[in-house]
């Protein structure tokens, strides 16, 4: 198939979103609707990719930075026909142009392929059969079933109003006819707009064969005008993602309670409990189990690791057969080797933790390098920050850090060192020795607690 050009109409204001954010930047799965439409367009390997913008143009262009997009400004929204006319100078003279919408985010590339096939070197319209066609342009067909016109809802006569096949707005159009057709558009209609839909009647009048394709799912043609519709499409999108995961072998305890905002790669026998959120690039190895209410963003988790509920992991790498959480927090730069245990209320940032080491309770590990087979007791802190600079803590293999220890960086705990509970370690703890750095316990004999005067 020839490479089509794609024009995405995205100039509308989106009044009913009640937001300062331009409508097409409102997110589905954490990504602007317009970015979804652009991804779909790219799947068609377009010859040119044009976006017609208007309201909030600066915001849109700041957010969508693809360098090959041809941006066309429509300063006044005089109708869909006028919008495409603005894009005309950016289009080639030959070939086909596909018209998409920045607020219709869930169209599948396969459906657009079907539409392009139906168009051939003429035009085609993507339609939907709906129970309630109110508000949409109706597809009028002749006795042979060929589309001959699209009539906007506000311009319908009573018979046309009964038609339940509607215009999705998505069209495939022959470039060679565009200048002529768009030049002939008028705005003598109920809304005083230049309707792009009028080109269908012109094509028919010019004796061109007009093709059509029906969307397999209504959501593919669904547009977003308010937050209710945005939420509806979000659920449909997430439902489709969940379905695809299950079809690929992932166990989801409830497919209605998972959110994926990015790419989720997985091995075999992965299990995900309810209410987890995956963002960015997440990779889960074989037999990984994710407990309920976890958030994973840009994380790699190797095979056999279990993440218990309410854990939050971001920009982290987790080895195989680890146990994380519940209530663990791995912040950017956390790198765990295999068989590491990170327990409840433990925070790890910009630190490497070696094979089989355990940090199980109420501890902060930041800017540290922890060796293998290290045990960090409850309530320990790497004191890494003096208010200006950050310093590193090095804990070598087989170190045992007693509970309540502060490691004041820069500092090293050498191989096999033991640190007594409650220590404030400011100097090297030598290898193989017990180091205790705390005030000695004293008892004052006969000391009297002050008494209240009655
Ligand atoms: C349009 C179709 C209608 C179809 C419906 C499907 C026309 C005349 N009508 O109606 O047949 O059933 O979509 O939802 O095309 N836009 C611009 N610039 C403009 C006007 C619109 O960029 O000057 C963009 C809007 O941002 C929006 C899209 O085009 O994304 C559709 O515009 P809208 O005015 O909402 O058309 P509808 O009345 O919904
Ligand atoms: Ca609309």
XYZ file of C-alpha atoms and ligand atoms in Angstrom:
494
model
C 0.000 0.000 0.000
C 1.127 3.538 -0.783
C 2.237 5.636 2.164
C -0.620 7.954 3.132
C -0.230 11.414 4.568
C -1.982 12.018 7.868
C -3.604 15.234 9.078
C -4.605 15.321 12.734
C -7.174 18.003 13.550
C -6.448 19.311 17.020
C -7.497 22.955 17.046
C -10.597 22.652 19.190
C -10.730 24.387 22.557
C -12.354 21.679 24.626
C -14.558 24.102 26.566
C -16.279 21.279 28.419
C -13.028 20.015 29.937
C -13.027 23.182 32.134
C -9.241 23.161 32.103
C -6.328 25.408 31.171
C -4.741 22.360 29.528
C -5.610 22.119 25.806
C -8.029 19.231 25.266
C -5.677 17.087 23.172
C -3.064 17.147 25.964
C -5.368 15.499 28.491
C -3.921 12.074 29.170
C -5.032 8.539 28.497
C -2.717 6.129 30.335
C -0.497 9.045 31.327
C 0.115 10.169 27.751
C -1.600 13.051 25.906
C -4.464 11.941 23.680
C -2.656 13.604 20.794
C 0.411 11.392 21.430
C -1.804 8.304 21.103
C -3.142 9.542 17.771
C 0.392 10.310 16.577
C 1.514 6.779 17.537
C -1.408 5.333 15.561
C -0.525 7.533 12.598
C 3.097 6.383 12.743
C 1.978 2.760 12.543
C 0.794 3.624 8.997
C 4.293 4.797 8.045
C 2.968 8.170 6.874
C 4.630 10.136 4.116
C 3.783 13.363 5.949
C 2.373 13.931 9.411
C 0.535 17.211 9.865
C -1.055 18.503 13.075
C -3.517 21.388 12.870
C -3.413 23.256 16.151
C -5.168 26.306 17.495
C -6.082 26.802 21.142
C -3.120 26.420 23.503
C -0.772 25.935 20.571
C 2.340 26.817 22.578
C 1.482 24.227 25.215
C 0.770 21.595 22.584
C 4.026 22.201 20.732
C 6.010 22.273 23.970
C 4.596 18.894 24.981
C 4.750 17.133 21.586
C 8.322 17.473 20.417
C 8.515 14.961 17.510
C 10.789 16.736 15.078
C 9.142 15.499 11.859
C 5.653 16.834 12.576
C 4.465 19.588 10.256
C 2.614 22.056 12.459
C -0.160 24.131 10.920
C -1.942 26.833 12.852
C -5.672 27.414 12.527
C -6.202 30.687 14.345
C -9.997 30.684 14.019
C -12.008 27.476 14.270
C -14.301 27.899 11.301
C -15.022 24.188 10.894
C -13.378 20.881 10.029
C -13.276 21.744 6.319
C -11.488 25.015 7.055
C -9.041 23.150 9.317
C -8.051 20.737 6.545
C -7.768 23.643 4.118
C -5.139 25.184 6.405
C -3.146 21.938 6.089
C -3.374 21.809 2.292
C -0.029 23.544 1.561
C 1.714 20.941 3.730
C 0.333 18.008 1.725
C 1.720 16.373 -1.437
C -0.220 16.720 -4.713
C -0.687 12.978 -5.164
C -1.567 10.102 -2.885
C -4.073 9.805 -0.070
C -4.609 11.866 3.072
C -6.082 10.365 6.170
C -7.909 12.804 8.466
C -7.700 11.908 12.166
C -8.700 13.812 15.317
C -6.553 14.730 18.291
C -9.409 13.950 20.670
C -10.204 10.491 19.235
C -7.375 8.516 20.817
C -8.205 4.817 20.519
C -8.480 4.115 16.788
C -6.496 1.002 15.830
C -4.083 1.078 12.874
C -5.743 -2.084 11.449
C -9.029 -0.198 11.169
C -7.315 2.655 9.315
C -5.671 0.146 6.970
C -9.150 -1.144 6.125
C -10.320 2.416 5.474
C -7.355 3.113 3.182
C -8.074 -0.119 1.273
C -11.723 0.917 0.902
C -10.579 4.291 -0.469
C -8.198 2.927 -3.099
C -7.288 5.997 -5.156
C -10.646 7.591 -4.381
C -12.143 8.475 -0.982
C -13.652 6.521 1.881
C -15.402 7.325 5.139
C -15.111 5.472 8.429
C -18.576 4.924 9.884
C -20.187 3.428 12.961
C -23.586 1.881 13.523
C -25.007 3.238 16.769
C -28.207 2.947 18.811
C -28.410 6.708 19.374
C -27.084 8.736 16.423
C -28.100 12.124 17.877
C -25.384 14.749 17.445
C -23.503 12.967 14.669
C -23.373 13.407 10.922
C -25.544 10.737 9.192
C -24.326 8.596 6.292
C -26.797 8.811 3.388
C -26.479 5.923 0.903
C -28.066 5.395 -2.535
C -30.019 2.314 -3.692
C -26.739 0.483 -4.419
C -25.529 1.168 -0.901
C -22.859 3.694 -1.899
C -22.433 6.710 0.400
C -23.659 9.845 -1.371
C -23.646 12.419 1.416
C -22.986 13.137 5.072
C -25.661 15.285 6.657
C -24.861 16.944 9.973
C -27.326 16.324 12.805
C -28.465 19.951 12.895
C -29.096 19.883 9.113
C -31.002 16.557 8.985
C -34.564 16.234 7.748
C -36.785 13.888 9.807
C -36.061 10.853 7.591
C -32.295 11.442 7.720
C -32.464 11.831 11.487
C -33.591 8.177 11.666
C -30.387 6.899 10.010
C -28.248 5.125 12.594
C -25.046 4.867 10.559
C -22.918 7.846 11.550
C -19.794 9.603 10.360
C -16.893 8.977 12.746
C -15.186 12.017 11.174
C -12.263 9.898 9.982
C -11.843 10.124 6.207
C -9.388 8.962 3.554
C -9.221 11.533 0.752
C -7.434 11.737 -2.622
C -4.959 14.633 -2.531
C -5.462 15.467 -6.211
C -9.081 16.497 -5.464
C -8.521 18.345 -2.196
C -7.751 21.838 -3.478
C -10.855 21.788 -5.681
C -13.197 20.387 -3.058
C -11.992 22.493 -0.147
C -12.119 25.602 -2.360
C -15.771 24.918 -3.097
C -16.870 24.468 0.538
C -19.377 26.983 1.793
C -20.723 27.667 5.250
C -24.418 28.027 4.433
C -25.573 25.505 7.020
C -27.150 25.340 10.451
C -23.821 25.971 12.241
C -22.295 28.465 9.783
C -19.186 26.239 9.563
C -17.087 24.930 6.705
C -17.999 21.257 6.973
C -15.311 18.823 5.806
C -18.114 16.286 5.510
C -19.465 18.123 2.435
C -16.597 16.716 0.358
C -18.345 13.336 0.292
C -21.239 14.825 -1.670
C -18.725 16.544 -3.971
C -16.909 13.265 -4.617
C -20.214 11.642 -5.481
C -21.095 14.601 -7.714
C -17.738 14.291 -9.489
C -18.585 10.654 -10.236
C -15.971 9.190 -7.910
C -16.624 5.901 -6.208
C -16.918 6.512 -2.458
C -15.855 3.658 -0.212
C -16.605 3.049 3.435
C -15.502 0.931 6.368
C -17.336 0.326 9.631
C -15.392 0.474 12.907
C -15.209 -2.956 14.590
C -15.574 -1.323 18.035
C -17.346 1.961 18.773
C -14.555 3.049 21.137
C -12.246 3.395 18.121
C -14.319 6.347 16.936
C -15.151 7.756 20.348
C -14.096 11.335 20.966
C -13.485 13.097 24.252
C -15.385 16.277 25.057
C -15.446 16.105 28.854
C -13.853 14.345 31.812
C -16.549 11.666 31.858
C -15.687 10.567 28.322
C -11.980 10.811 29.140
C -12.465 8.413 32.062
C -14.579 6.050 29.934
C -11.861 5.761 27.293
C -9.200 5.346 29.979
C -11.089 2.302 31.317
C -11.516 0.861 27.815
C -7.826 1.360 27.112
C -6.812 -0.255 30.412
C -9.271 -3.097 29.863
C -7.655 -3.820 26.491
C -4.176 -3.778 28.052
C -5.296 -6.161 30.811
C -6.867 -8.504 28.263
C -3.671 -8.603 26.209
C -1.609 -9.374 29.331
C -3.876 -12.256 30.317
C -3.855 -13.606 26.771
C -0.049 -13.594 27.001
C -0.150 -15.643 30.216
C -0.043 -13.067 33.018
C -2.336 -13.796 35.975
C -4.285 -10.701 36.972
C -6.287 -11.176 40.159
C -8.729 -8.615 38.772
C -8.288 -7.288 35.208
C -10.510 -4.323 36.094
C -8.044 -3.149 38.729
C -4.722 -2.593 36.960
C -3.335 0.520 35.290
C -0.537 0.444 32.743
C 0.923 3.770 31.665
C 3.756 2.660 29.451
C 5.261 -0.691 28.452
C 5.010 -3.791 30.623
C 7.194 -6.703 29.518
C 6.954 -10.004 31.330
C 8.135 -13.586 31.481
C 6.053 -16.673 32.271
C 3.874 -17.204 35.347
C 3.823 -13.601 36.473
C 1.064 -12.788 38.980
C -0.220 -9.298 39.704
C -2.645 -8.602 42.538
C -5.199 -5.794 42.488
C -4.696 -2.041 42.190
C -1.143 -1.941 40.872
C 0.117 0.879 38.642
C 2.895 0.354 36.078
C 4.518 3.397 34.501
C 7.219 3.885 31.900
C 9.236 0.794 31.016
C 8.668 -2.088 33.416
C 10.083 -5.588 32.954
C 9.036 -8.510 35.150
C 10.902 -11.830 34.927
C 9.468 -15.340 35.188
C 7.491 -16.146 38.345
C 7.527 -12.582 39.632
C 4.658 -11.852 42.004
C 3.461 -8.327 42.651
C 1.259 -7.771 45.688
C -1.693 -5.414 45.756
C -1.346 -1.617 45.643
C 2.183 -1.445 44.274
C 3.499 1.302 41.975
C 6.372 0.401 39.625
C 7.871 3.043 37.352
C 10.827 2.291 35.058
C 11.778 -0.838 36.962
C 13.333 -4.182 36.058
C 12.544 -7.125 38.331
C 14.323 -10.442 37.728
C 12.810 -13.913 37.991
C 11.283 -15.242 41.177
C 11.170 -11.968 43.060
C 8.168 -11.183 45.232
C 7.027 -7.661 45.896
C 4.631 -7.421 48.827
C 1.733 -4.932 48.975
C 2.040 -1.141 49.082
C 5.580 -0.987 47.732
C 6.706 1.890 45.495
C 9.620 1.353 43.096
C 11.007 3.935 40.679
C 14.046 3.819 38.362
C 15.281 0.734 40.176
C 16.766 -2.637 39.241
C 15.835 -5.663 41.334
C 17.634 -9.001 41.027
C 16.235 -12.523 41.137
C 14.550 -14.153 44.141
C 14.381 -10.959 46.167
C 11.708 -10.190 48.749
C 10.576 -6.583 48.754
C 8.065 -4.943 51.081
C 5.402 -4.655 52.258
C 5.689 -0.850 52.346
C 9.143 -0.712 50.759
C 10.344 2.258 48.747
C 13.023 1.887 46.095
C 13.952 5.287 44.736
C 15.995 6.130 41.618
C 19.335 4.383 41.446
C 18.423 1.526 43.786
C 20.157 -1.604 42.462
C 19.574 -4.874 44.224
C 21.515 -8.052 43.452
C 19.840 -11.475 43.780
C 18.232 -12.755 46.997
C 18.107 -9.360 48.660
C 15.441 -8.673 51.288
C 14.082 -5.159 51.694
C 11.421 -4.988 54.391
C 8.773 -2.610 55.640
C 9.418 1.119 55.798
C 12.836 0.780 54.227
C 13.904 3.436 51.709
C 16.775 2.809 49.296
C 18.153 5.512 47.002
C 21.165 5.544 44.642
C 22.643 2.492 46.318
C 23.812 -0.970 45.360
C 22.926 -3.831 47.683
C 24.822 -7.098 47.163
C 23.821 -10.742 46.968
C 21.740 -12.056 49.844
C 21.879 -8.914 51.980
C 18.973 -8.000 54.249
C 17.606 -4.615 55.217
C 14.365 -5.551 56.815
C 12.970 -2.787 59.008
C 12.604 0.995 59.141
C 15.893 1.990 57.541
C 17.269 4.575 55.082
C 20.033 3.506 52.697
C 21.126 6.383 50.440
C 24.312 6.891 48.386
C 25.662 3.610 49.689
C 27.386 0.532 48.454
C 26.377 -2.488 50.499
C 28.230 -5.764 49.934
C 26.884 -9.294 49.974
C 25.536 -11.155 53.025
C 25.215 -7.918 54.965
C 22.591 -7.619 57.670
C 21.365 -4.131 58.476
C 19.290 -4.061 61.658
C 16.153 -2.080 62.355
C 16.177 1.701 62.265
C 19.564 2.366 60.669
C 20.378 5.487 58.642
C 23.127 6.319 56.196
C 23.696 9.946 57.144
C 24.585 11.036 53.638
C 23.867 14.756 53.550
C 25.330 17.693 55.432
C 22.895 20.190 53.976
C 25.171 20.963 51.020
C 26.888 17.836 49.715
C 26.070 14.131 49.602
C 28.622 11.512 50.710
C 28.911 7.764 50.202
C 28.723 4.979 52.739
C 30.560 1.744 51.977
C 29.538 -1.429 53.794
C 31.661 -4.396 52.764
C 30.672 -8.081 52.620
C 29.445 -9.932 55.723
C 29.056 -6.808 57.839
C 26.477 -6.901 60.650
C 25.049 -3.475 61.472
C 23.263 -3.382 64.813
C 19.871 -1.707 65.109
C 19.676 2.032 65.436
C 23.064 2.713 63.860
C 23.854 6.010 62.128
C 26.578 5.714 59.468
C 27.884 9.268 59.041
C 29.257 9.419 55.492
C 31.816 9.382 54.088
C 32.498 6.228 56.051
C 33.437 2.584 55.504
C 32.427 -0.527 57.424
C 35.045 -3.074 56.459
C 34.549 -6.724 55.590
C 33.045 -8.784 58.393
C 32.814 -5.845 60.802
C 30.147 -5.899 63.503
C 28.666 -2.633 64.738
C 26.944 -2.498 68.094
C 23.371 -1.256 68.254
C 22.865 2.462 68.644
C 26.269 3.391 67.272
C 27.050 6.657 65.533
C 29.796 5.543 63.147
C 31.967 8.438 61.960
C 35.245 6.585 61.273
C 36.148 3.312 59.594
C 34.820 0.223 61.384
C 37.739 -2.192 60.959
C 37.364 -5.602 59.323
C 36.331 -8.484 61.525
C 36.117 -6.387 64.719
C 33.249 -5.258 66.937
C 32.898 -1.484 66.915
C 30.600 0.295 69.345
C 30.190 4.058 69.220
C 27.690 5.116 71.822
C 27.631 6.652 75.257
C 28.204 4.060 77.949
C 25.252 3.200 80.144
C 25.536 4.609 83.658
C 23.319 4.156 86.665
C 23.207 6.899 89.342
C 22.595 5.109 92.624
C 19.912 6.612 94.858
C 18.814 9.222 92.323
C 15.355 10.596 93.155
C 12.773 11.462 90.548
C 11.363 14.980 91.216
C 7.928 14.839 92.863
C 4.959 17.128 92.157
C 3.993 19.434 95.053
C 0.457 18.492 96.119
C -17.806 16.086 13.302
C -18.406 15.745 11.952
C -19.580 14.800 12.151
C -19.169 13.574 12.909
C -18.509 13.976 14.241
C -17.920 12.783 14.914
C -18.016 17.702 10.553
C -18.625 18.899 9.955
N -18.817 16.951 11.308
O -18.798 16.810 14.013
O -20.116 14.408 10.904
O -20.289 12.742 13.144
O -17.417 14.903 13.995
O -17.465 13.151 16.189
O -16.841 17.432 10.353
N -11.687 20.985 14.631
C -10.633 21.775 14.270
N -10.893 22.986 13.687
C -12.163 23.423 13.463
C -13.229 22.602 13.835
C -12.971 21.381 14.411
O -9.482 21.437 14.472
O -12.300 24.517 12.928
C -11.430 19.699 15.271
C -11.931 19.698 16.696
O -10.862 19.989 17.573
C -12.393 18.266 16.889
C -12.776 17.805 15.499
O -12.173 18.710 14.597
O -11.339 17.451 17.324
C -14.262 17.712 15.297
O -14.821 19.002 15.383
P -16.278 19.270 15.931
O -16.602 20.679 15.678
O -16.386 18.764 17.319
O -17.163 18.364 14.973
P -18.499 17.673 15.341
O -19.559 18.686 15.464
O -18.310 16.747 16.476
Ca -17.058 16.508 18.226
